[in-house]
């Protein structure tokens, strides 16, 4: 059975002291949460703390992730961080196209696709986020929006597409406490799976995560859906006990 991936998205939270306490809390409870089963676990830390969190997570069974990366390879791009730089800190995953970046930084589908490409060519797994706003859902456009967002990434990445992770994150569910029901989430995941199947014979091994107010209470039901292969967790990833409960629900 395909392993599930539980990735924490810390967003712009943390400090040297808080990160240390958080990673220690997760690492200490990890074996008990997995209880002899398996799941991939990652934390996507703010760029400034990657070096610290690389050391904290070393040999802990927790992989390191970044929250973004540059669409450029190198050069005169003040403030940007390249895929190769992330790789220097043993970054395994990079979130791309999070709705907060699409919204606050006007990231287009094409830019997100290029970022996914940069990650893949550096040997980093992009966690490609897609999702509709409330207005788009109410207008019946959910499927159209997520397919358009994923199509750009498929188009730019060709046969490498089976190496990505997809995260379906309905914008209206992020940080709001409103979660998609397991049925609502599964319906969109099935659409994304079918789209991947049309693009690669290896679509079944692509992990499609759900994100948006996943927490210790609702995780088990969401993670039991056939096309939900893990979670991208914001708020609940900042609390070791909650994050560990989600990991326990994902362990197979
Ligand atoms: P949330 O965030 O779990 O706090 O809703 C998820 C995300 O934005 O990745």
XYZ file of C-alpha atoms and ligand atoms in Angstrom:
261
model
C 0.000 0.000 0.000
C 1.199 3.501 -0.835
C 2.541 5.343 2.189
C 0.774 8.502 3.244
C 2.615 11.814 3.630
C 1.891 14.178 6.491
C 3.597 17.516 5.868
C 3.479 20.436 8.278
C 3.345 23.887 6.733
C 4.603 26.184 9.460
C 3.987 29.293 7.320
C 5.566 32.443 8.839
C 5.621 31.098 12.382
C 8.409 30.047 14.699
C 11.613 31.170 16.370
C 14.826 29.374 17.244
C 13.372 28.351 20.600
C 9.888 27.479 19.314
C 11.250 25.382 16.423
C 13.431 23.408 18.783
C 10.548 22.644 21.114
C 8.260 21.740 18.216
C 10.682 19.376 16.458
C 11.665 17.732 19.737
C 8.034 17.227 20.608
C 7.291 15.590 17.256
C 10.480 13.486 17.228
C 9.874 12.198 20.751
C 6.375 10.987 19.974
C 6.959 9.798 16.419
C 7.625 6.095 17.017
C 4.651 5.803 19.347
C 2.403 7.555 16.807
C 3.525 5.241 14.014
C 3.246 2.189 16.306
C 5.161 -0.124 14.012
C 3.466 1.172 10.860
C 4.720 3.725 8.380
C 4.075 7.201 7.043
C 6.251 9.881 5.500
C 6.526 12.901 7.770
C 7.890 16.319 6.829
C 8.012 19.839 8.219
C 8.126 22.818 5.846
C 9.983 25.494 7.788
C 10.534 29.183 6.980
C 13.658 29.579 4.820
C 15.576 31.442 7.521
C 15.376 28.378 9.778
C 16.185 25.629 7.270
C 19.710 25.194 8.588
C 18.494 24.949 12.170
C 15.659 22.576 11.327
C 17.981 20.444 9.171
C 20.038 19.818 12.298
C 17.032 19.316 14.551
C 15.445 16.765 12.215
C 18.676 14.905 11.410
C 18.148 11.125 11.875
C 14.715 11.766 13.389
C 12.586 10.242 10.631
C 11.248 13.725 9.847
C 12.033 15.115 6.398
C 12.745 18.767 5.748
C 10.623 20.905 3.457
C 10.650 24.498 2.223
C 7.598 26.680 1.626
C 8.599 28.156 -1.727
C 11.550 28.480 -4.095
C 12.643 30.728 -6.928
C 11.566 30.135 -10.510
C 15.097 31.201 -11.511
C 18.182 29.062 -11.336
C 20.623 31.689 -10.024
C 21.769 35.262 -10.469
C 20.492 38.791 -9.884
C 17.197 38.027 -8.116
C 17.476 39.802 -4.774
C 15.723 37.999 -1.957
C 15.118 34.787 -3.903
C 16.215 31.298 -2.874
C 17.113 28.746 -5.533
C 16.363 25.041 -5.640
C 20.107 24.306 -5.504
C 20.408 26.334 -2.280
C 17.562 24.373 -0.722
C 19.254 21.168 -1.780
C 22.376 22.261 0.153
C 20.287 21.989 3.320
C 18.955 18.522 2.469
C 15.511 19.870 1.649
C 13.393 16.999 0.315
C 10.103 18.805 -0.380
C 9.165 22.313 -1.473
C 5.625 23.643 -1.394
C 4.825 25.494 -4.628
C 1.740 27.467 -5.530
C 0.290 27.698 -2.034
C -2.866 29.812 -2.251
C -1.282 32.437 -0.002
C 1.481 32.880 -2.583
C -0.963 32.841 -5.485
C -3.044 35.477 -3.679
C -0.545 37.772 -1.908
C 2.273 37.423 -4.442
C 0.188 37.135 -7.598
C 1.773 33.812 -8.587
C 0.350 32.561 -11.874
C -0.251 28.952 -12.902
C 2.727 29.237 -15.251
C 5.052 30.566 -12.553
C 3.998 27.765 -10.217
C 4.674 25.243 -13.000
C 8.172 26.670 -13.520
C 8.865 26.464 -9.789
C 7.804 22.811 -9.809
C 10.203 22.247 -12.687
C 13.097 23.913 -10.817
C 12.435 21.759 -7.778
C 12.312 18.540 -9.798
C 15.535 19.299 -11.632
C 17.297 19.796 -8.297
C 15.957 16.496 -6.961
C 13.413 18.151 -4.656
C 9.809 16.931 -4.626
C 7.432 19.833 -5.253
C 4.195 19.795 -3.263
C 1.986 21.499 -5.837
C -1.019 23.203 -4.247
C -4.286 23.629 -6.108
C -7.671 24.756 -4.858
C -10.705 26.894 -5.499
C -11.974 29.968 -3.648
C -15.420 30.021 -2.063
C -16.749 32.157 -4.920
C -15.410 29.674 -7.466
C -16.984 26.742 -5.598
C -20.315 28.515 -5.353
C -20.177 29.271 -9.071
C -19.718 25.546 -9.773
C -16.170 26.071 -11.008
C -14.201 23.890 -8.591
C -13.291 21.242 -11.131
C -12.403 23.752 -13.827
C -10.103 25.706 -11.494
C -8.152 22.802 -10.018
C -7.775 21.161 -13.432
C -6.452 24.392 -14.943
C -3.933 24.775 -12.104
C -2.707 21.186 -12.386
C -2.692 21.239 -16.203
C -0.057 23.990 -16.214
C 2.219 21.848 -14.046
C 1.619 18.739 -16.165
C 2.319 20.705 -19.327
C 5.645 22.058 -18.029
C 6.869 18.827 -16.490
C 5.983 16.077 -18.970
C 7.037 12.599 -17.942
C 8.440 13.831 -14.573
C 4.894 14.466 -13.416
C 4.763 11.187 -11.493
C 7.490 12.613 -9.212
C 5.358 15.434 -7.824
C 3.081 15.551 -4.808
C -0.243 17.343 -5.260
C -2.073 19.089 -2.416
C -5.750 19.901 -2.844
C -6.369 22.884 -0.585
C -9.753 24.548 -0.981
C -8.970 28.199 -0.220
C -12.141 28.568 1.841
C -10.946 25.822 4.199
C -7.451 27.181 4.885
C -7.027 28.542 8.393
C -10.795 29.010 8.701
C -11.728 25.941 10.720
C -14.065 24.994 7.837
C -12.982 21.636 6.453
C -14.143 20.066 3.233
C -16.199 16.994 4.080
C -14.427 13.719 3.292
C -16.875 13.298 0.374
C -16.216 16.803 -1.006
C -12.464 16.276 -0.754
C -12.559 12.771 -2.252
C -14.604 14.011 -5.217
C -11.936 16.578 -6.117
C -9.096 14.136 -5.445
C -10.704 11.685 -7.880
C -10.802 14.407 -10.533
C -7.115 15.170 -9.967
C -6.218 11.467 -10.056
C -8.020 11.041 -13.373
C -6.177 14.045 -14.781
C -2.843 12.550 -13.692
C -3.849 9.177 -15.144
C -4.305 10.790 -18.528
C -0.772 12.230 -18.250
C 1.267 9.333 -16.879
C 1.015 5.568 -16.466
C 2.337 6.069 -12.895
C -0.478 8.290 -11.613
C -1.380 5.847 -8.889
C 1.883 6.425 -7.087
C 1.416 10.222 -6.942
C 0.477 11.265 -3.418
C -2.489 13.632 -3.422
C -2.720 15.388 -0.055
C -5.680 17.213 1.409
C -5.072 20.542 3.179
C -7.393 23.021 4.832
C -8.153 22.872 8.537
C -7.154 19.225 8.823
C -6.819 18.540 12.534
C -6.571 15.811 15.144
C -10.335 15.281 15.091
C -11.124 15.148 11.369
C -7.877 13.619 10.004
C -8.795 9.932 10.259
C -11.977 10.297 8.197
C -10.303 12.404 5.524
C -7.287 10.102 5.316
C -9.459 7.015 4.876
C -10.787 8.235 1.514
C -9.435 6.192 -1.412
C -7.708 9.080 -3.215
C -6.470 10.999 -0.171
C -2.841 10.059 0.428
C -1.918 12.399 3.241
C -2.276 15.928 4.504
C -0.709 19.352 4.288
C -1.257 20.737 7.746
C -1.039 24.378 8.811
C -2.309 25.340 12.266
C -2.345 21.819 13.707
C 1.289 21.273 12.650
C 2.408 23.805 15.252
C 1.144 21.623 18.116
C 3.147 18.396 18.561
C 0.270 16.426 20.106
C -2.146 17.318 17.282
C 0.431 16.715 14.559
C 1.267 13.319 16.081
C -2.410 12.355 16.208
C -2.670 13.141 12.484
C 0.462 11.066 11.806
C -1.061 8.164 13.763
C -4.196 8.416 11.611
C -2.030 8.252 8.464
C 0.168 5.318 9.494
C -0.474 2.223 7.366
P -4.515 25.065 7.829
O -3.477 25.409 6.647
O -4.306 23.620 8.181
O -4.141 25.998 8.933
O -5.892 25.320 7.278
C -3.198 24.480 5.632
C -2.292 25.111 4.613
O -2.460 26.299 4.316
O -1.402 24.444 4.054
